[in-house]
Amino acid sequence: MSAVSSPFPSTIVTGGTIGSIVVGCKLQVLHGNPPEYRKAEVLSIRPSPNAEDAARCDYYVHYSDYNKRLDEWVTPERLNLHGEIEYPKLKKTKTVLGIGKETGKASEPGTPSSSSRGNKNRKSNLSKAVTAGKGADGSTGPGTPGTPGSNKRKAAAMEESGGSQGKGAGQESASLGTLMDGDEDEDDNASSVANGDSATPAGTILDESGGVFSKEQEIEKLRTSGSMTQNPHEIARVKNLDLIQIGKHEVETWYFSPYPSEYAHLPILYICEFCLTYFPGLKQLARHRTKCTLQHPPGNEIYRKDDISFFEIDGRKQKVYCRNLCLLSKLFLDHKTLYYDVDPFLFYVMTIRDDDGAHLIGYFSKEKESSEQYNVACILTLPQYQRMGFGRLLIQFSYELSKVEKRLGSPEKPLSDLGLLSYRAFWTESIVALLVEKHKSGTELSIDDIASITAFQPSDVLHTLQNLNALKYYHGQYVIVLSDTVIKNAERVAKKKKREVDPKALVWRPIQFTATQLRFL
């Protein structure tokens, strides 16, 4: 269902009816166990599946001050219609009536915007006005004063050429825009400028046939699909899959992922655990498994110790697998921005082996050539393997690669919430263990010394020491001092049995890419 304007002149009212709830409303919703009311925003509305009443709807809500992974569809009974309801404010859209700036007024003869500018600016403004200044009925505003015949011919020619150019630019910007996932809405004008439609009125978008449809109509049309769209921030707010089956695990998803539209809102999406191809039904997956010959990721095995293996995969050579891996990871990473252009990246996939094959645990990606010296672009441990020490193993492995490369590494920012917690814990554990070990041998270390030994960036070492409150100013200089509490915690963590990366089991050397190999179209 498309968004409806607020029926109330006031933004906040007390009490309402279920029919008055629209997209953008904020109200109290039952959440948790035991259930309690929490403020939430309605992000989408759809007809209830398998409901006898055709008018009955479900509401997709985001709980304020909660992570997006807790967003869910709720029934009308969970909405508190007797408390305060905050309705969205009406948005005023600007209309281009002339070829000057978007002032809402037609350009008049003799004004600087129409006559005193040069021919170059006039032609540029005219092409923009003709291609983007159409009204809802498809008509254009008043033209530029001048010779009627010549201006009409110019307008017709520019409309034909500008229309095709505008369509191509729109598709290009959309393909880039869909790679992004945002947490907050952007201003309509800023969004249109970013997409290359500086003369398009806010809230309107041209479709393939040249017609105009509203932002709300586009969101309703594309909110559950992975198609290229001009409003990725709005689309990505609504989770399109609730459950996936990969191997023997059924996993609840956390975030939106741009899978094709025909797979949206399936009861469950079936994924082959070896090639990561996705299917709408169990029969299709079973038929695929009789033909799929993969029993491990399609790359080079560079590490094997006990039942853990790491595979290195080139995104340029294994595009289909890497794209499927990115689509899968987007279900659990809110800040992931990449899912299509995988050529510039290497993927390091961690698996656990048994008699059936090597099963995917997690992975991290890495730029082939990073100007910022990042050793991780994206990192994920699948939910069914979290809280087992595998995330720490992934992080440790990324720094082992950095040590072989003889470089200092750092993960690309921003990190996801769980990624940040994992990295902080790993940095703290590694730095404290190193300081305690060197203290026993009577060796003093500086921040640069710690960085060179651990392959951490000095900034990460500094921030970790600051979080530990380990930097003290003493006799005109800063010194590293660990408290008794920090040391006791480190000793307690060291006694726990955990998996470690064995550098001797790593059979790998850095890949040297040529300029041609680093040129991506």
C-alpha positions as a printed NumPy array, in Angstrom:
array([[  0.   ,   0.   ,   0.   ],
       [  1.269,   3.441,  -0.799],
       [  1.887,   6.106,   1.792],
       [ -1.058,   8.351,   2.686],
       [ -0.874,  11.939,   3.864],
       [ -1.723,  12.628,   7.487],
       [ -5.468,  13.329,   7.935],
       [ -4.792,  15.575,  10.914],
       [ -3.649,  19.218,  10.829],
       [ -1.622,  18.618,  13.996],
       [  1.488,  16.412,  14.018],
       [  0.8  ,  14.676,  17.367],
       [ -2.664,  13.594,  18.479],
       [ -3.975,  11.391,  21.267],
       [ -5.847,   8.352,  20.059],
       [ -6.837,   7.359,  16.559],
       [ -8.271,   4.617,  14.406],
       [ -6.521,   1.834,  12.554],
       [ -7.539,   3.459,   9.284],
       [ -5.646,   6.625,  10.16 ],
       [ -2.286,   4.838,  10.584],
       [ -0.06 ,   5.688,   7.623],
       [  3.583,   5.197,   6.686],
       [  5.699,   7.471,   8.883],
       [  3.442,   7.324,  11.947],
       [  5.134,   6.88 ,  15.313],
       [  3.222,   5.199,  18.123],
       [  3.515,   2.636,  20.916],
       [  3.781,  -1.005,  19.794],
       [  3.853,  -4.198,  21.878],
       [  7.334,  -5.731,  21.777],
       [  9.394,  -8.306,  23.67 ],
       [  8.729, -11.136,  26.066],
       [  7.118, -10.262,  28.4  ],
       [  5.477,  -7.801,  25.993],
       [  5.661,  -4.091,  26.739],
       [  4.866,  -0.987,  24.739],
       [  7.759,   0.714,  22.932],
       [  7.76 ,   3.644,  20.563],
       [  8.075,   2.569,  16.928],
       [  7.825,   4.065,  13.451],
       [  5.664,   2.517,  10.745],
       [  7.866,   1.964,   7.681],
       [  5.501,   0.009,   5.441],
       [  1.959,  -1.34 ,   5.24 ],
       [  0.784,  -4.439,   3.356],
       [ -2.382,  -6.551,   3.206],
       [ -2.295,  -9.35 ,   5.75 ],
       [ -1.454, -12.713,   4.165],
       [ -4.125, -15.403,   4.571],
       [ -6.566, -12.938,   6.111],
       [-10.312, -13.353,   5.624],
       [-10.827,  -9.589,   5.719],
       [ -9.323,  -8.081,   2.554],
       [ -8.961,  -4.698,   4.274],
       [ -6.855,  -6.077,   7.135],
       [ -3.204,  -4.976,   7.014],
       [  0.104,  -5.719,   8.68 ],
       [  2.561,  -2.98 ,   9.681],
       [  6.338,  -3.056,   9.384],
       [  7.8  ,  -1.108,  12.318],
       [ 11.204,   0.089,  13.519],
       [ 11.577,   0.399,  17.294],
       [ 13.171,   3.679,  18.362],
       [ 16.682,   3.371,  19.836],
       [ 16.788,  -0.329,  18.826],
       [ 18.919,  -1.998,  16.192],
       [ 17.308,  -2.441,  12.784],
       [ 17.623,  -6.215,  13.045],
       [ 14.644,  -6.115,  15.458],
       [ 12.353,  -4.528,  12.842],
       [  9.328,  -6.73 ,  12.178],
       [  5.839,  -7.031,  10.766],
       [  3.16 ,  -6.633,  13.443],
       [ -0.593,  -7.146,  13.475],
       [ -3.041,  -4.296,  14.205],
       [ -3.702,  -5.728,  17.679],
       [ -0.161,  -4.811,  18.766],
       [ -0.626,  -1.11 ,  17.969],
       [ -1.647,   1.191,  20.817],
       [ -4.358,   3.324,  19.222],
       [ -5.326,   4.995,  22.496],
       [ -2.008,   6.678,  23.24 ],
       [ -0.099,   9.446,  21.463],
       [  0.285,   9.046,  17.715],
       [  2.79 ,  11.19 ,  15.845],
       [  1.865,  11.673,  12.206],
       [  4.369,  12.582,   9.482],
       [  4.506,  16.154,   8.318],
       [  3.282,  16.941,   4.839],
       [  6.066,  17.415,   2.314],
       [  5.818,  20.295,  -0.096],
       [  7.096,  19.514,  -3.568],
       [  8.498,  22.179,  -5.828],
       [  7.325,  22.519,  -9.424],
       [  9.433,  23.719, -12.317],
       [  7.294,  26.095, -14.409],
       [ 10.065,  27.768, -16.325],
       [ 13.684,  27.288, -17.201],
       [ 15.139,  29.343, -14.408],
       [ 15.717,  28.171, -10.838],
       [ 13.071,  26.151,  -9.019],
       [ 11.283,  29.157,  -7.604],
       [  7.75 ,  28.047,  -8.372],
       [  7.269,  30.974, -10.772],
       [  7.505,  31.078, -14.547],
       [ 10.447,  32.908, -16.02 ],
       [  9.48 ,  36.232, -17.52 ],
       [ 11.062,  38.017, -20.475],
       [ 13.789,  40.374, -19.453],
       [ 14.74 ,  38.582, -16.265],
       [ 18.362,  37.52 , -15.773],
       [ 17.369,  33.851, -15.747],
       [ 15.857,  34.019, -19.222],
       [ 17.397,  36.715, -21.382],
       [ 20.576,  38.2  , -19.9  ],
       [ 22.412,  34.86 , -19.72 ],
       [ 24.506,  33.601, -22.63 ],
       [ 23.416,  31.069, -25.202],
       [ 25.416,  28.376, -23.436],
       [ 23.529,  28.73 , -20.165],
       [ 20.255,  29.11 , -22.049],
       [ 20.719,  25.834, -23.921],
       [ 21.803,  24.036, -20.752],
       [ 18.802,  25.298, -18.804],
       [ 16.459,  24.562, -21.692],
       [ 17.565,  20.938, -21.982],
       [ 17.144,  20.466, -18.235],
       [ 13.72 ,  22.076, -18.218],
       [ 12.457,  20.053, -21.156],
       [ 13.707,  16.683, -19.875],
       [ 12.893,  17.143, -16.189],
       [ 10.338,  19.954, -15.957],
       [  7.272,  17.965, -16.959],
       [  4.212,  18.146, -14.816],
       [  2.056,  15.285, -13.667],
       [  0.137,  15.399, -16.956],
       [  3.338,  15.226, -19.   ],
       [  3.181,  18.859, -20.182],
       [  6.037,  21.319, -19.905],
       [  6.15 ,  24.835, -18.551],
       [  6.47 ,  28.023, -20.624],
       [  9.449,  28.094, -22.948],
       [ 12.215,  30.624, -23.316],
       [ 11.247,  33.897, -24.995],
       [ 12.708,  34.216, -28.44 ],
       [ 12.007,  33.064, -31.959],
       [  9.103,  30.619, -31.603],
       [ 10.018,  28.338, -34.491],
       [ 13.703,  27.963, -33.607],
       [ 13.029,  27.482, -29.924],
       [ 10.429,  24.793, -30.626],
       [ 12.791,  22.932, -32.899],
       [ 15.601,  23.22 , -30.331],
       [ 13.292,  22.06 , -27.582],
       [ 12.111,  19.067, -29.572],
       [ 15.651,  18.052, -30.48 ],
       [ 16.914,  18.501, -26.937],
       [ 13.943,  16.625, -25.541],
       [ 14.723,  13.647, -27.76 ],
       [ 18.471,  13.633, -27.062],
       [ 18.233,  14.744, -23.449],
       [ 15.587,  12.168, -22.681],
       [ 17.771,   9.292, -23.766],
       [ 20.797,  10.744, -21.993],
       [ 18.804,  11.306, -18.857],
       [ 17.593,   7.732, -18.905],
       [ 21.108,   6.395, -19.193],
       [ 22.382,   8.617, -16.405],
       [ 19.482,   7.602, -14.234],
       [ 20.21 ,   3.939, -14.74 ],
       [ 23.897,   4.463, -13.989],
       [ 23.245,   6.419, -10.824],
       [ 20.65 ,   3.891,  -9.76 ],
       [ 23.062,   1.009, -10.177],
       [ 25.506,   2.81 ,  -7.928],
       [ 22.854,   3.902,  -5.494],
       [ 21.438,   0.436,  -4.937],
       [ 24.796,  -0.631,  -3.571],
       [ 24.259,   1.585,  -0.56 ],
       [ 22.324,   0.894,   2.591],
       [ 21.463,   3.873,   4.801],
       [ 20.04 ,   4.203,   8.287],
       [ 18.458,   7.604,   7.859],
       [ 16.397,   9.388,   5.235],
       [ 17.962,  11.97 ,   2.975],
       [ 16.459,  15.231,   1.853],
       [ 14.52 ,  14.857,  -1.393],
       [ 16.43 ,  17.598,  -3.16 ],
       [ 19.806,  16.256,  -2.034],
       [ 18.818,  12.791,  -3.192],
       [ 17.79 ,  14.003,  -6.639],
       [ 20.99 ,  16.035,  -7.039],
       [ 23.078,  13.028,  -6.014],
       [ 21.342,  10.967,  -8.686],
       [ 22.118,  13.486, -11.385],
       [ 18.59 ,  14.92 , -11.641],
       [ 19.279,  18.471, -10.504],
       [ 16.327,  19.875, -12.439],
       [ 13.822,  17.206, -11.456],
       [ 11.228,  18.372,  -8.932],
       [ 11.63 ,  16.815,  -5.517],
       [  9.494,  13.725,  -4.987],
       [  9.016,  12.956,  -8.708],
       [ 10.865,  10.433, -10.863],
       [ 10.689,   9.725, -14.584],
       [  9.848,   6.161, -15.514],
       [ 11.108,   4.341, -18.597],
       [  8.216,   5.591, -20.745],
       [  8.898,   9.207, -19.814],
       [  5.965,   9.523, -17.43 ],
       [  6.178,  10.928, -13.931],
       [  5.358,   8.986, -10.793],
       [  5.776,   9.941,  -7.178],
       [  8.369,   8.798,  -4.676],
       [  5.681,   6.962,  -2.719],
       [  4.572,   5.062,  -5.822],
       [  8.134,   4.001,  -6.561],
       [  8.713,   2.862,  -2.989],
       [  5.549,   0.784,  -3.145],
       [  6.595,  -0.714,  -6.468],
       [ 10.192,  -1.51 ,  -5.549],
       [ 10.315,  -1.769,  -1.766],
       [ 10.668,  -5.547,  -1.843],
       [ 12.835,  -5.923,  -4.923],
       [ 16.514,  -5.752,  -5.739],
       [ 15.907,  -3.724,  -8.874],
       [ 17.844,  -0.557,  -9.485],
       [ 16.089,   2.317,  -7.759],
       [ 16.519,   6.018,  -7.149],
       [ 15.605,   5.672,  -3.457],
       [ 17.844,   2.942,  -1.997],
       [ 17.683,   4.439,   1.493],
       [ 13.908,   4.129,   1.591],
       [ 13.806,   0.678,   0.019],
       [ 16.435,  -0.769,   2.325],
       [ 14.487,   0.188,   5.426],
       [ 12.014,  -2.664,   4.891],
       [ 13.326,  -6.212,   5.307],
       [ 12.262,  -8.353,   2.357],
       [ 13.208, -11.819,   3.66 ],
       [ 12.444, -13.302,   7.065],
       [ 14.009, -16.765,   6.935],
       [ 16.668, -18.588,   4.912],
       [ 17.803, -22.199,   4.912],
       [ 21.488, -22.811,   4.251],
       [ 22.704, -26.348,   4.756],
       [ 21.061, -27.839,   7.836],
       [ 20.437, -24.427,   9.43 ],
       [ 17.37 , -22.223,   9.269],
       [ 18.424, -18.644,   9.991],
       [ 16.334, -15.557,  10.703],
       [ 17.524, -12.605,   8.632],
       [ 18.321,  -9.172,  10.067],
       [ 18.324,  -6.632,   7.252],
       [ 17.254,  -5.956,   3.686],
       [ 19.216,  -7.593,   0.872],
       [ 18.639,  -6.813,  -2.824],
       [ 17.645, -10.268,  -3.96 ],
       [ 15.423, -10.28 ,  -7.1  ],
       [ 11.844,  -9.149,  -6.562],
       [ 10.351, -12.585,  -7.264],
       [ 12.084, -13.89 ,  -4.122],
       [ 10.701, -11.192,  -1.82 ],
       [  8.385, -12.218,   1.031],
       [  8.829, -15.93 ,   0.501],
       [  8.179, -17.977,   3.658],
       [ 11.756, -19.224,   3.347],
       [ 14.576, -18.796,   0.814],
       [ 16.702, -21.894,   0.153],
       [ 20.442, -21.396,  -0.435],
       [ 22.966, -23.987,  -1.581],
       [ 25.647, -23.971,   1.102],
       [ 28.477, -24.645,  -1.372],
       [ 27.786, -22.438,  -4.43 ],
       [ 25.36 , -20.044,  -2.607],
       [ 22.784, -20.15 ,  -5.414],
       [ 19.317, -19.304,  -4.094],
       [ 15.977, -21.01 ,  -4.816],
       [ 12.339, -20.32 ,  -3.879],
       [ 11.494, -23.946,  -3.072],
       [ 12.984, -27.056,  -1.552],
       [ 12.386, -29.134,  -4.699],
       [ 14.426, -26.711,  -6.815],
       [ 17.256, -26.874,  -4.287],
       [ 17.156, -30.701,  -4.217],
       [ 17.288, -30.827,  -8.02 ],
       [ 20.206, -28.382,  -8.004],
       [ 22.138, -30.431,  -5.438],
       [ 22.035, -33.45 ,  -7.778],
       [ 23.903, -31.368, -10.363],
       [ 26.11 , -29.128,  -8.177],
       [ 29.583, -30.635,  -7.868],
       [ 31.072, -28.098,  -5.454],
       [ 32.018, -29.29 ,  -1.989],
       [ 34.079, -26.242,  -1.031],
       [ 34.338, -22.572,  -2.113],
       [ 35.681, -22.151,  -5.678],
       [ 39.119, -20.811,  -4.762],
       [ 42.614, -21.713,  -3.599],
       [ 42.931, -23.303,  -0.17 ],
       [ 45.648, -21.295,   1.582],
       [ 45.21 , -22.536,   5.172],
       [ 44.294, -25.871,   6.77 ],
       [ 44.534, -26.702,  10.456],
       [ 42.379, -29.319,  12.175],
       [ 38.896, -28.894,  10.653],
       [ 39.301, -25.225,   9.652],
       [ 40.229, -24.125,   6.128],
       [ 40.567, -20.745,   4.436],
       [ 40.029, -20.214,   0.715],
       [ 41.188, -17.224,  -1.328],
       [ 38.755, -16.22 ,  -4.09 ],
       [ 39.308, -13.545,  -6.744],
       [ 36.146, -11.518,  -7.323],
       [ 37.091, -11.045, -10.959],
       [ 37.388, -14.784, -11.654],
       [ 34.442, -16.003,  -9.561],
       [ 31.884, -13.231, -10.012],
       [ 28.735, -15.289,  -9.548],
       [ 29.883, -16.902,  -6.299],
       [ 31.169, -13.612,  -4.863],
       [ 27.98 , -11.763,  -5.762],
       [ 25.891, -14.485,  -4.121],
       [ 28.158, -14.272,  -1.065],
       [ 27.609, -10.503,  -0.879],
       [ 23.84 , -10.891,  -1.21 ],
       [ 23.899, -13.418,   1.629],
       [ 26.065, -11.227,   3.859],
       [ 23.842,  -8.179,   3.262],
       [ 21.09 , -10.002,   5.136],
       [ 23.196,  -9.659,   8.303],
       [ 25.236,  -6.478,   7.703],
       [ 23.485,  -3.135,   7.871],
       [ 26.456,  -1.103,   6.567],
       [ 27.413,  -3.365,   3.697],
       [ 27.65 ,  -1.341,   0.482],
       [ 28.924,  -3.852,  -2.071],
       [ 27.032,  -6.648,  -3.753],
       [ 27.53 ,  -6.326,  -7.511],
       [ 30.932,  -4.832,  -8.35 ],
       [ 33.147,  -7.563,  -6.891],
       [ 36.069,  -7.324,  -9.349],
       [ 38.332,  -5.089,  -7.176],
       [ 38.156,  -7.457,  -4.178],
       [ 39.649, -10.654,  -2.859],
       [ 37.448, -12.82 ,  -0.651],
       [ 38.841, -15.004,   2.131],
       [ 36.244, -17.617,   3.069],
       [ 36.526, -19.645,   6.279],
       [ 34.995, -23.129,   6.31 ],
       [ 34.647, -26.074,   8.674],
       [ 35.164, -29.504,   7.135],
       [ 33.321, -32.771,   7.636],
       [ 32.499, -35.811,   5.506],
       [ 30.021, -33.834,   3.391],
       [ 32.421, -31.029,   2.459],
       [ 33.65 , -27.613,   3.598],
       [ 30.771, -25.623,   5.099],
       [ 30.766, -21.814,   5.06 ],
       [ 31.337, -20.198,   8.472],
       [ 32.186, -16.641,   7.515],
       [ 34.43 , -14.516,   5.348],
       [ 36.149, -11.193,   4.94 ],
       [ 36.808,  -9.247,   1.769],
       [ 39.848,  -7.16 ,   0.977],
       [ 40.644,  -4.6  ,  -1.687],
       [ 43.288,  -5.678,  -4.152],
       [ 44.858,  -2.23 ,  -3.9  ],
       [ 43.89 ,  -0.095,  -0.897],
       [ 45.14 ,   3.474,  -0.702],
       [ 44.19 ,   3.57 ,   3.002],
       [ 46.042,   0.315,   3.812],
       [ 42.847,  -1.448,   4.843],
       [ 43.284,  -5.182,   5.319],
       [ 39.532,  -5.852,   5.625],
       [ 36.71 ,  -4.274,   3.638],
       [ 33.839,  -6.38 ,   4.971],
       [ 33.757,  -9.163,   7.559],
       [ 30.985, -11.505,   8.658],
       [ 30.427, -14.629,  10.702],
       [ 27.101, -16.256,   9.883],
       [ 24.661, -16.113,  12.836],
       [ 24.579, -19.894,  13.337],
       [ 28.343, -19.831,  14.03 ],
       [ 28.515, -16.711,  16.176],
       [ 29.661, -16.771,  19.82 ],
       [ 31.951, -19.704,  19.053],
       [ 35.212, -17.819,  18.573],
       [ 35.088, -17.87 ,  14.768],
       [ 34.849, -14.08 ,  14.484],
       [ 38.074, -13.699,  16.421],
       [ 39.666, -16.303,  14.155],
       [ 38.693, -14.31 ,  11.058],
       [ 40.183, -11.124,  12.497],
       [ 43.375, -12.874,  13.534],
       [ 43.741, -14.404,  10.071],
       [ 43.44 , -10.986,   8.408],
       [ 46.347,  -9.695,  10.497],
       [ 48.418, -12.81 ,   9.739],
       [ 48.075, -11.905,   6.066],
       [ 49.185,  -8.356,   6.884],
       [ 52.266,  -9.705,   8.662],
       [ 53.192, -11.733,   5.58 ],
       [ 52.723,  -8.604,   3.466],
       [ 54.838,  -6.668,   6.009],
       [ 52.18 ,  -3.984,   6.268],
       [ 50.129,  -2.47 ,   9.057],
       [ 46.438,  -3.158,   8.592],
       [ 43.112,  -1.855,   9.804],
       [ 39.477,  -2.666,   8.982],
       [ 37.557,  -0.323,   6.736],
       [ 35.23 ,   2.028,   8.584],
       [ 32.441,   2.165,   9.56 ],
       [ 32.259,  -1.224,  11.221],
       [ 28.973,  -2.88 ,  12.052],
       [ 28.002,  -2.917,  15.705],
       [ 29.016,  -6.549,  16.219],
       [ 32.156,  -6.037,  14.134],
       [ 33.225,  -3.119,  16.289],
       [ 32.759,  -5.134,  19.478],
       [ 34.734,  -8.042,  18.028],
       [ 37.632,  -5.851,  16.901],
       [ 37.826,  -3.973,  20.193],
       [ 37.931,  -7.252,  22.107],
       [ 40.644,  -8.648,  19.807],
       [ 42.771,  -5.478,  19.964],
       [ 42.46 ,  -5.341,  23.752],
       [ 43.321,  -9.005,  24.255],
       [ 46.313,  -8.913,  21.893],
       [ 47.805,  -5.655,  23.172],
       [ 47.419,  -6.497,  26.876],
       [ 48.9  ,  -9.986,  26.381],
       [ 51.877,  -8.487,  24.542],
       [ 52.478,  -5.819,  27.214],
       [ 52.296,  -8.368,  30.045],
       [ 54.698, -10.688,  28.234],
       [ 57.217,  -7.928,  27.53 ],
       [ 56.903,  -6.562,  31.066],
       [ 57.932,  -9.931,  32.494],
       [ 61.067,  -9.87 ,  30.337],
       [ 61.8  ,  -6.254,  31.299],
       [ 61.191,  -4.845,  27.812],
       [ 59.529,  -1.471,  27.355],
       [ 57.31 ,  -0.895,  24.335],
       [ 56.088,   2.227,  22.57 ],
       [ 52.935,   2.522,  20.482],
       [ 54.974,   2.103,  17.289],
       [ 56.639,  -1.006,  18.724],
       [ 53.252,  -2.537,  19.496],
       [ 52.033,  -1.681,  15.988],
       [ 55.029,  -3.296,  14.287],
       [ 54.688,  -6.516,  16.301],
       [ 50.922,  -6.929,  15.981],
       [ 50.48 ,  -5.359,  12.479],
       [ 47.832,  -3.031,  13.983],
       [ 47.633,   0.55 ,  12.803],
       [ 49.078,   2.953,  15.446],
       [ 45.717,   4.741,  15.599],
       [ 43.975,   1.489,  16.562],
       [ 46.63 ,   0.833,  19.239],
       [ 46.206,   4.349,  20.605],
       [ 42.409,   4.145,  20.757],
       [ 42.572,   0.755,  22.47 ],
       [ 44.953,   2.065,  25.135],
       [ 42.714,   5.081,  25.667],
       [ 39.681,   2.808,  26.153],
       [ 41.689,   0.86 ,  28.735],
       [ 42.678,   4.146,  30.425],
       [ 46.265,   2.896,  30.123],
       [ 47.919,   6.162,  29.029],
       [ 49.248,   8.235,  31.943],
       [ 51.153,  11.515,  31.893],
       [ 54.296,  11.1  ,  33.971],
       [ 57.317,  13.423,  34.194],
       [ 56.51 ,  15.297,  31.02 ],
       [ 55.656,  12.309,  28.835],
       [ 52.966,   9.7  ,  28.323],
       [ 53.607,   6.179,  29.581],
       [ 51.602,   2.944,  29.282],
       [ 50.313,   1.695,  32.625],
       [ 47.998,  -1.302,  32.978],
       [ 45.76 ,  -1.51 ,  36.021],
       [ 45.472,  -4.66 ,  38.124],
       [ 41.908,  -5.162,  36.897],
       [ 42.996,  -5.148,  33.248],
       [ 45.786,  -7.641,  33.956],
       [ 43.475,  -9.99 ,  35.871],
       [ 40.919,  -9.895,  33.072],
       [ 43.653, -10.688,  30.545],
       [ 44.854, -13.652,  32.601],
       [ 41.306, -14.968,  32.9  ],
       [ 40.789, -14.698,  29.131],
       [ 44.14 , -16.403,  28.457],
       [ 43.04 , -19.47 ,  30.441],
       [ 40.019, -20.007,  28.193],
       [ 40.427, -22.559,  25.455],
       [ 40.046, -20.907,  22.074],
       [ 40.963, -21.47 ,  18.464],
       [ 44.132, -19.82 ,  17.203],
       [ 45.553, -19.282,  13.739],
       [ 48.792, -21.196,  13.263],
       [ 51.101, -19.104,  11.028],
       [ 52.963, -22.271,  10.028],
       [ 49.8  , -23.687,   8.438],
       [ 49.419, -20.607,   6.211],
       [ 50.682, -21.354,   2.689],
       [ 50.315, -18.021,   0.922],
       [ 52.198, -15.177,  -0.608],
       [ 50.799, -11.763,  -1.605],
       [ 49.444, -11.504,  -5.129],
       [ 51.098,  -8.82 ,  -7.231],
       [ 48.53 ,  -7.324,  -9.59 ],
       [ 49.533,  -5.498, -12.751],
       [ 48.034,  -2.171, -13.807],
       [ 45.881,  -3.983, -16.359],
       [ 44.521,  -6.363, -13.737],
       [ 43.621,  -3.419, -11.505],
       [ 41.667,  -1.668, -14.268],
       [ 37.993,  -2.401, -13.662],
       [ 35.303,  -1.37 , -16.1  ]])
